[in-house]
Amino acid sequence: MSHDAGAGAVPLGFHEQYSLHVNGEPRDVLDAWIGESLLYVLRERLGLMGSKGACEQGECGSCSVLVDGELVCSCLVMAASAIDQPIVTIEGVAPVGSPSDVQSAFVEAGAVQCGFCTPGLIMATNALLERSATPSELEIREELSGNVCRCTGYGRIIEAVQRVAISRQSAAVDRGSAR
Amino acid sequence: MPVLVPTSLDDAVSMLADAPDALVLTGGTDAMVEINMGHRRPPTRVIALNRVAELRSWTYHPDTASLRIGAAVTYAELMEPPIADLVPALAQAARTVGSPQIRHAGTLGGNLGTCSPAGDGLPVLAALDAVVHLAGPTGERSMPVAEFMVGVKRNARRPDELIAGVTLPVLDGYQGYSKVGVRNAMVIALATACVAVDTPSRSIRLAIGSVATTILRCGEAEAMATADVDFATGTASAATVARFGELAAAASRPIDDHRATADYRQHAISVLSSRLLRRAFPNES
């Protein structure tokens, strides 16, 4: 009915096909609309539900992913403009069942309550620790300022980041003394 | 393929000539919000500039003491040396933009393209008398940023042109940027000020944002301070510092809106301007 009536009037740009490089694999996106955000494509077209959508205006950080190695809000990336760029989502951080040290630290420190913001915070924490191995509390607060958590009050999140920094440092020291 | 991803400026310009109605996208941090919220008509064609080599780079020219920054250079990149050392106020302004996620995507060219009176990079460009470069089918034309900014979210770019970049002078003296909002991160400015001093030429520039349809320069405040301060010793009297803020507030033309009242913005401009002049001339006579 309405489908047939409207078929001839589908505006240009609604039948996009392109391929994205997500978590090390090529993923085909079919019948997409040109203005779709990367967040929408990841969740609704590729079934990767780890990145969360809340504000859809870059304010909450729940949809944080890496595009070409940079931490960005996937809701503000036009998906079709990210062709040929490596994309890493929370699903690409660690295999299911064997969490990364950052993910474990969040659990151990009680930095997770409802968990909605957690994927974005894990992505942001990974980026932060790559940039600065032993960040000060101020640095942690500034680097995580784009990730909103409405449960924890941030104290335990900061503690989780510090735990990872300390354990990575002592692991590096152990490796050094074992030599 | 309606999303075009050119890698050279020439290609980007000719793609725009072929599709003058295309949405020109750099970081996407403004345009995607409008698309997500349904405030912008769905684009039918898009030219994404984030991989155009000429736009992604910057060049320092020591002979002319100037820095040219490509339009697709991100705020995160502006915060790093050597740009942060050459134009410290621009690095400070960049650091106040959004969050790390926004700063990795958002660009100086996007700030100019959106041309919001609250754009954080724009007061710095205005204070430094930056020159904006526009690339079109017949080549490049350049104009002072004050001419480029026409009104609220309106600029002098023609439909067949791309913002290629800006050229900034590398000054010798204090530079600072200050911003007021409801928190330190992730906030649209309620009031902003940039002070840039060039000691050899004895000049003090003040630009203010979020308090008029475009960024304003405060000529009276600049002239008063330039006459009253002691450049050699970095000294300004308390009266000069206070007067600087008063003249800046008098030059501002803020409105009441959902973010703040005009009175608040005017007061904030006075405080920010005085504070920056004191930082530039830390000794009180």
Coordinates of C-alpha atoms in Angstrom, one line a residue:
Chain A
M1 CA 0.0 0.0 0.0
S2 CA 1.9 3.0 1.2
H3 CA 5.1 1.2 0.3
D4 CA 4.1 0.9 -3.3
A5 CA 2.8 4.4 -3.5
G6 CA 6.0 5.9 -2.1
A7 CA 8.5 3.7 -3.8
G8 CA 9.0 6.0 -6.8
A9 CA 9.4 9.0 -4.5
V10 CA 12.2 7.7 -2.3
P11 CA 14.6 10.6 -2.1
L12 CA 18.1 10.2 -3.3
G13 CA 20.5 8.9 -0.8
F14 CA 18.3 6.3 0.8
H15 CA 19.9 3.2 -0.9
E16 CA 23.5 3.6 0.2
Q17 CA 25.8 0.6 0.2
Y18 CA 29.2 0.8 1.7
S19 CA 31.6 -1.2 3.8
L20 CA 33.0 -0.3 7.2
H21 CA 36.0 -1.8 8.9
V22 CA 34.8 -2.6 12.4
N23 CA 36.9 -4.4 15.0
G24 CA 39.2 -5.8 12.4
E25 CA 36.6 -7.1 10.0
P26 CA 34.9 -5.6 6.9
R27 CA 31.2 -5.2 7.5
D28 CA 28.8 -4.4 4.7
V29 CA 26.1 -1.8 5.2
L30 CA 23.2 -2.2 2.9
D31 CA 20.2 0.0 2.1
A32 CA 21.4 2.7 4.4
W33 CA 20.3 6.3 4.5
I34 CA 23.1 8.8 3.8
G35 CA 22.7 10.8 7.1
E36 CA 22.9 7.8 9.4
S37 CA 25.3 8.2 12.3
L38 CA 27.9 5.6 13.0
L39 CA 26.1 4.8 16.2
Y40 CA 22.9 4.0 14.4
V41 CA 24.7 1.8 11.8
L42 CA 26.6 -0.1 14.5
R43 CA 23.5 -0.8 16.6
E44 CA 20.7 -1.1 14.1
R45 CA 22.4 -2.4 11.0
L46 CA 25.4 -4.3 12.3
G47 CA 23.9 -5.6 15.6
L48 CA 26.7 -4.2 17.7
M49 CA 24.7 -3.1 20.8
G50 CA 27.6 -2.3 23.1
S51 CA 27.8 1.4 22.1
K52 CA 24.8 3.1 23.8
G53 CA 22.7 5.9 22.4
A54 CA 21.4 8.5 24.8
C55 CA 21.8 12.2 23.9
E56 CA 22.6 11.8 20.2
Q57 CA 24.3 15.2 20.4
G58 CA 27.8 14.3 21.7
E59 CA 27.2 15.3 25.3
C60 CA 27.0 12.0 27.1
G61 CA 29.8 9.9 25.6
S62 CA 27.9 6.6 25.9
C63 CA 28.5 5.9 22.2
S64 CA 32.3 6.5 22.4
V65 CA 34.3 4.5 19.9
L66 CA 37.7 4.8 18.2
V67 CA 37.7 5.9 14.6
D68 CA 41.2 5.9 13.0
G69 CA 42.6 5.5 16.5
E70 CA 40.8 8.6 17.9
L71 CA 38.2 8.6 20.6
V72 CA 35.0 10.1 19.2
C73 CA 31.2 10.1 19.7
S74 CA 29.9 7.6 17.2
C75 CA 26.6 9.6 17.2
L76 CA 28.4 12.5 15.6
V77 CA 30.2 10.5 12.9
M78 CA 28.4 10.2 9.6
A79 CA 28.8 6.5 9.1
A80 CA 29.4 6.6 5.4
S81 CA 32.3 9.1 5.8
A82 CA 34.1 6.5 7.9
I83 CA 34.8 4.1 5.1
D84 CA 38.3 2.8 4.9
Q85 CA 39.0 3.9 8.5
P86 CA 39.6 1.3 11.3
I87 CA 36.7 1.5 13.8
V88 CA 37.0 -0.1 17.3
T89 CA 33.9 -0.5 19.4
I90 CA 33.5 -1.9 23.0
E91 CA 32.9 -5.3 21.4
G92 CA 36.5 -5.1 20.0
V93 CA 38.2 -4.4 23.3
A94 CA 38.2 -7.9 24.7
P95 CA 36.6 -11.3 23.9
V96 CA 33.4 -12.1 25.7
G97 CA 34.2 -13.8 29.0
S98 CA 37.8 -12.5 29.3
P99 CA 37.5 -8.8 30.3
S100 CA 40.4 -6.4 29.8
D101 CA 42.3 -5.0 32.8
V102 CA 40.2 -1.8 32.5
Q103 CA 36.9 -3.7 32.5
S104 CA 38.0 -5.8 35.5
A105 CA 39.1 -2.8 37.4
F106 CA 35.7 -1.2 36.8
V107 CA 34.0 -4.3 38.3
E108 CA 36.5 -4.5 41.2
A109 CA 36.2 -0.8 42.1
G110 CA 32.4 -0.8 41.9
A111 CA 32.5 1.7 39.1
V112 CA 29.5 0.1 37.5
Q113 CA 26.0 0.6 38.7
C114 CA 23.3 0.6 36.0
G115 CA 26.1 0.0 33.4
F116 CA 24.7 2.2 30.7
C117 CA 27.6 4.6 30.5
T118 CA 30.2 1.8 31.1
P119 CA 31.1 0.9 27.5
G120 CA 31.8 4.6 26.7
L121 CA 33.8 5.0 29.8
I122 CA 35.9 1.9 29.1
M123 CA 36.7 3.3 25.6
A124 CA 37.5 6.7 27.1
T125 CA 39.7 5.1 29.8
N126 CA 41.6 3.1 27.2
A127 CA 42.3 6.3 25.3
L128 CA 43.3 8.1 28.4
L129 CA 45.7 5.5 29.6
E130 CA 47.3 5.3 26.2
R131 CA 47.9 9.0 26.3
S132 CA 49.1 9.1 29.9
A133 CA 50.2 6.0 31.7
T134 CA 50.0 7.6 35.2
P135 CA 47.4 10.3 35.1
S136 CA 46.7 12.6 37.9
E137 CA 43.1 12.9 39.3
L138 CA 42.7 16.2 37.5
E139 CA 43.8 14.6 34.2
I140 CA 41.4 11.7 34.7
R141 CA 38.5 14.1 35.4
E142 CA 39.4 16.2 32.3
E143 CA 39.9 13.2 30.0
L144 CA 36.6 11.6 31.1
S145 CA 34.7 14.9 31.1
G146 CA 32.8 13.8 28.0
N147 CA 31.3 10.7 29.6
V148 CA 28.3 11.3 31.8
C149 CA 27.5 8.8 34.6
R150 CA 24.3 9.4 36.5
C151 CA 24.8 6.7 39.1
T152 CA 28.2 6.6 40.6
G153 CA 29.2 10.2 41.3
Y154 CA 32.5 9.4 39.5
G155 CA 34.5 8.6 42.6
R156 CA 34.7 4.9 41.9
I157 CA 35.3 5.4 38.2
I158 CA 38.4 7.5 39.0
E159 CA 39.5 4.8 41.5
A160 CA 39.1 2.2 38.7
V161 CA 41.3 4.2 36.4
Q162 CA 43.9 4.6 39.1
R163 CA 43.9 0.9 39.9
V164 CA 44.7 0.1 36.2
A165 CA 47.5 2.7 36.1
I166 CA 49.0 1.3 39.3
S167 CA 48.7 -2.4 38.3
R168 CA 50.2 -1.7 34.8
Q169 CA 53.0 0.2 36.4
S170 CA 53.9 -2.6 38.9
A171 CA 53.6 -5.1 36.1
A172 CA 56.1 -3.1 34.1
V173 CA 58.4 -2.9 37.2
D174 CA 58.1 -6.7 37.6
R175 CA 59.0 -7.2 34.0
G176 CA 62.0 -4.9 34.4
S177 CA 63.3 -6.7 37.6
A178 CA 62.8 -10.1 36.0
R179 CA 65.3 -9.2 33.3
Chain B
M1 CA 28.2 7.4 -4.0
P2 CA 26.5 10.4 -2.4
V3 CA 29.1 10.6 0.4
L4 CA 32.3 11.8 -1.2
V5 CA 35.6 11.5 0.6
P6 CA 38.2 13.5 -1.4
T7 CA 41.8 13.4 -0.4
S8 CA 43.0 16.6 -2.2
L9 CA 41.7 20.2 -2.1
D10 CA 41.4 20.3 -5.9
D11 CA 39.2 17.3 -5.9
A12 CA 37.1 18.6 -3.1
V13 CA 36.6 22.0 -4.9
S14 CA 35.6 20.3 -8.1
M15 CA 33.2 17.9 -6.3
L16 CA 31.5 20.9 -4.7
A17 CA 31.3 22.6 -8.2
D18 CA 29.5 19.5 -9.4
A19 CA 27.2 19.3 -6.4
P20 CA 26.7 22.9 -5.0
D21 CA 23.9 21.7 -2.7
A22 CA 26.1 19.1 -1.0
L23 CA 26.5 19.2 2.8
V24 CA 30.2 20.1 3.5
L25 CA 31.2 18.0 6.5
T26 CA 34.4 18.2 8.5
G27 CA 34.2 16.9 12.1
G28 CA 30.4 16.6 12.0
T29 CA 30.0 17.8 15.6
D30 CA 27.6 20.5 14.6
A31 CA 26.0 19.1 11.4
M32 CA 25.3 15.6 12.9
V33 CA 23.6 17.1 15.9
E34 CA 21.2 19.0 13.6
I35 CA 20.6 15.8 11.5
N36 CA 20.1 13.6 14.5
M37 CA 17.7 16.1 16.0
G38 CA 15.8 16.6 12.8
H39 CA 16.7 20.3 12.6
R40 CA 18.4 20.0 9.3
R41 CA 16.9 18.6 6.1
P42 CA 18.4 15.2 5.4
P43 CA 21.3 15.6 3.0
T44 CA 21.2 14.0 -0.4
R45 CA 24.9 14.5 -1.0
V46 CA 27.8 15.0 1.4
I47 CA 31.4 16.0 0.9
A48 CA 33.5 14.9 3.9
L49 CA 36.7 16.9 4.2
N50 CA 38.4 15.1 7.0
R51 CA 40.9 13.3 4.7
V52 CA 41.9 16.2 2.5
A53 CA 45.7 16.4 3.1
E54 CA 46.0 20.2 2.6
L55 CA 43.2 20.9 5.1
R56 CA 44.6 18.4 7.7
S57 CA 48.0 20.2 7.9
W58 CA 49.5 23.4 9.2
T59 CA 52.6 25.4 8.3
Y60 CA 54.7 27.8 10.3
H61 CA 56.4 30.5 8.4
P62 CA 59.2 31.9 10.5
D63 CA 60.1 34.6 7.9
T64 CA 56.7 36.2 8.2
A65 CA 56.1 35.1 11.8
S66 CA 52.8 33.5 10.7
L67 CA 51.1 30.2 11.1
R68 CA 48.7 28.8 8.5
I69 CA 46.3 26.2 9.9
G70 CA 44.2 24.0 7.6
A71 CA 40.5 24.0 8.1
A72 CA 40.3 20.3 9.1
V73 CA 42.9 20.6 11.8
T74 CA 41.1 19.4 15.0
Y75 CA 40.9 21.1 18.4
A76 CA 42.9 18.2 19.8
E77 CA 45.7 19.0 17.4
L78 CA 45.5 22.8 18.3
M79 CA 46.2 21.9 21.9
E80 CA 49.6 20.3 21.1
P81 CA 52.9 21.9 20.6
P82 CA 54.2 23.6 18.5
I83 CA 50.8 25.2 17.7
A84 CA 50.1 25.5 21.4
D85 CA 53.4 27.4 21.8
L86 CA 53.0 29.6 18.8
V87 CA 49.3 30.6 19.5
P88 CA 48.7 29.8 23.1
A89 CA 45.3 31.4 23.2
L90 CA 44.1 29.1 20.4
A91 CA 45.2 26.1 22.4
Q92 CA 43.5 27.4 25.5
A93 CA 40.3 28.0 23.6
A94 CA 40.5 24.5 22.0
R95 CA 40.8 22.9 25.4
T96 CA 37.5 24.4 26.4
V97 CA 35.6 22.9 23.5
G98 CA 33.3 20.0 24.4
S99 CA 35.2 17.0 25.6
P100 CA 38.1 14.9 24.3
Q101 CA 35.6 13.1 22.0
I102 CA 34.4 16.4 20.5
R103 CA 38.0 17.8 20.2
H104 CA 39.2 14.7 18.3
A105 CA 36.5 15.4 15.6
G106 CA 35.7 19.1 15.7
T107 CA 37.9 21.4 13.6
L108 CA 38.8 25.1 13.3
G109 CA 37.3 25.2 9.8
G110 CA 34.1 23.8 11.2
N111 CA 34.0 26.6 13.9
L112 CA 34.3 29.2 11.1
G113 CA 31.7 27.4 8.9
T114 CA 29.1 27.2 11.7
C115 CA 30.1 30.8 12.7
S116 CA 28.2 30.7 16.0
P117 CA 28.8 33.8 18.2
A118 CA 29.6 31.2 20.9
G119 CA 32.3 29.5 18.7
D120 CA 35.3 29.1 21.0
G121 CA 38.0 29.5 18.4
L122 CA 36.6 32.7 16.9
P123 CA 37.5 35.2 19.6
V124 CA 41.1 34.1 19.3
L125 CA 41.0 34.5 15.5
A126 CA 39.4 37.9 15.9
A127 CA 41.9 39.1 18.5
L128 CA 44.8 38.0 16.3
D129 CA 43.3 39.6 13.1
A130 CA 43.4 36.2 11.4
V131 CA 42.9 35.9 7.6
V132 CA 40.5 33.3 6.3
H133 CA 41.3 31.5 3.1
L134 CA 38.5 30.3 0.8
A135 CA 39.2 27.9 -2.0
G136 CA 36.9 28.1 -5.0
P137 CA 36.8 27.1 -8.7
T138 CA 38.9 30.1 -9.7
G139 CA 41.5 29.8 -7.0
E140 CA 41.9 31.1 -3.5
R141 CA 40.6 34.4 -2.0
S142 CA 41.4 35.7 1.5
M143 CA 39.7 38.1 3.8
P144 CA 40.0 39.3 7.4
V145 CA 38.0 37.1 9.8
A146 CA 36.1 40.2 10.9
E147 CA 34.7 40.4 7.3
F148 CA 34.2 36.7 7.1
M149 CA 31.9 36.6 10.1
V150 CA 28.6 38.2 8.8
G151 CA 26.1 37.3 11.5
V152 CA 24.7 34.6 13.7
K153 CA 25.7 31.4 11.9
R154 CA 26.3 33.4 8.7
N155 CA 29.6 33.9 7.0
A156 CA 31.0 35.2 3.7
R157 CA 31.7 31.8 2.1
R158 CA 30.1 31.4 -1.3
P159 CA 28.3 28.2 -2.1
D160 CA 31.0 27.0 -4.5
E161 CA 33.8 27.7 -2.0
L162 CA 35.4 25.7 0.8
I163 CA 37.0 27.1 3.9
A164 CA 40.7 26.2 3.3
G165 CA 42.2 27.6 6.4
V166 CA 43.4 30.6 8.4
T167 CA 46.6 32.5 8.7
L168 CA 47.5 33.9 12.1
P169 CA 50.4 36.1 13.2
V170 CA 52.7 34.7 15.8
L171 CA 52.9 37.5 18.3
D172 CA 55.4 38.2 21.1
G173 CA 53.6 38.6 24.3
Y174 CA 50.9 37.3 26.6
Q175 CA 47.8 35.5 25.2
G176 CA 44.9 34.2 27.1
Y177 CA 41.3 32.9 26.5
S178 CA 38.6 32.8 29.2
K179 CA 35.2 31.3 29.1
V180 CA 32.2 31.1 31.3
G181 CA 29.6 28.3 31.2
V182 CA 27.7 26.1 33.6
R183 CA 30.6 23.6 33.9
N184 CA 34.2 23.4 32.7
A185 CA 33.6 20.8 30.1
M186 CA 30.9 20.1 27.5
V187 CA 29.4 23.5 27.6
I188 CA 28.4 26.2 25.1
A189 CA 30.0 29.5 26.1
L190 CA 27.8 32.1 27.9
A191 CA 30.6 34.7 27.6
T192 CA 34.2 34.5 26.3
A193 CA 37.1 36.8 26.0
C194 CA 40.5 36.7 24.4
V195 CA 43.4 39.0 25.1
A196 CA 46.5 39.0 22.9
V197 CA 49.5 41.3 23.5
D198 CA 52.3 42.1 21.1
T199 CA 55.0 43.7 23.1
P200 CA 57.3 44.8 20.3
S201 CA 54.5 46.8 18.6
R202 CA 53.0 47.8 21.9
S203 CA 49.5 46.5 21.1
I204 CA 46.8 44.9 23.2
R205 CA 43.9 43.2 21.5
L206 CA 40.6 42.2 23.1
A207 CA 37.9 40.1 21.4
I208 CA 34.7 39.0 23.1
G209 CA 32.2 36.2 22.2
S210 CA 28.7 35.1 22.9
V211 CA 27.6 38.7 23.6
A212 CA 26.6 39.9 20.1
T213 CA 25.6 38.5 16.7
T214 CA 29.3 37.9 15.9
I215 CA 32.6 38.2 17.8
L216 CA 33.4 41.8 18.8
R217 CA 36.7 43.6 19.1
C218 CA 36.7 46.2 21.9
G219 CA 38.6 49.2 20.4
E220 CA 38.1 51.6 23.3
A221 CA 39.3 49.1 25.8
E222 CA 42.3 48.3 23.7
A223 CA 43.2 51.9 23.2
M224 CA 42.8 52.8 26.9
A225 CA 44.9 49.9 28.0
T226 CA 47.6 50.4 25.4
A227 CA 48.0 54.0 26.6
D228 CA 48.0 53.2 30.3
V229 CA 50.0 50.0 30.9
D230 CA 53.8 49.7 31.1
F231 CA 54.9 47.1 28.6
A232 CA 58.5 47.0 29.8
T233 CA 57.7 46.1 33.4
G234 CA 54.4 44.2 32.8
T235 CA 52.6 46.7 35.0
A236 CA 49.0 47.9 35.0
S237 CA 47.1 49.9 37.6
A238 CA 44.1 48.5 39.4
A239 CA 42.1 51.3 37.8
T240 CA 43.2 50.4 34.3
V241 CA 42.3 46.7 34.8
A242 CA 38.9 47.7 36.1
R243 CA 38.3 50.2 33.3
F244 CA 39.3 47.6 30.7
G245 CA 36.5 45.3 32.0
E246 CA 34.0 48.2 32.1
L247 CA 34.7 49.2 28.5
A248 CA 34.5 45.6 27.3
A249 CA 31.1 45.2 29.0
A250 CA 30.0 48.5 27.4
A251 CA 31.0 47.3 24.0
S252 CA 29.0 44.0 24.4
R253 CA 25.5 43.7 23.1
P254 CA 24.2 40.5 24.8
I255 CA 20.6 39.2 24.8
D256 CA 18.6 37.2 27.3
D257 CA 18.2 33.6 26.2
H258 CA 17.6 30.2 27.7
R259 CA 21.3 30.0 28.8
A260 CA 21.8 33.3 30.6
T261 CA 20.5 36.8 31.0
A262 CA 22.1 39.8 29.2
D263 CA 23.0 41.3 32.6
Y264 CA 24.9 38.2 33.6
R265 CA 26.7 38.0 30.3
Q266 CA 27.7 41.7 30.5
H267 CA 29.0 41.2 34.0
A268 CA 30.9 38.1 33.0
I269 CA 32.5 39.9 30.1
S270 CA 33.8 42.6 32.5
V271 CA 35.2 40.0 34.9
L272 CA 36.9 37.9 32.2
S273 CA 38.4 40.9 30.4
S274 CA 39.8 42.4 33.6
R275 CA 41.1 39.0 34.7
L276 CA 42.9 38.5 31.3
L277 CA 44.5 42.0 31.4
R278 CA 45.8 41.3 34.9
R279 CA 47.3 38.0 33.7
A280 CA 49.0 39.9 30.9
F281 CA 50.3 42.6 33.2
P282 CA 50.7 40.9 36.5
N283 CA 52.4 43.8 38.4
E284 CA 50.1 46.3 40.0
S285 CA 51.4 49.9 40.1

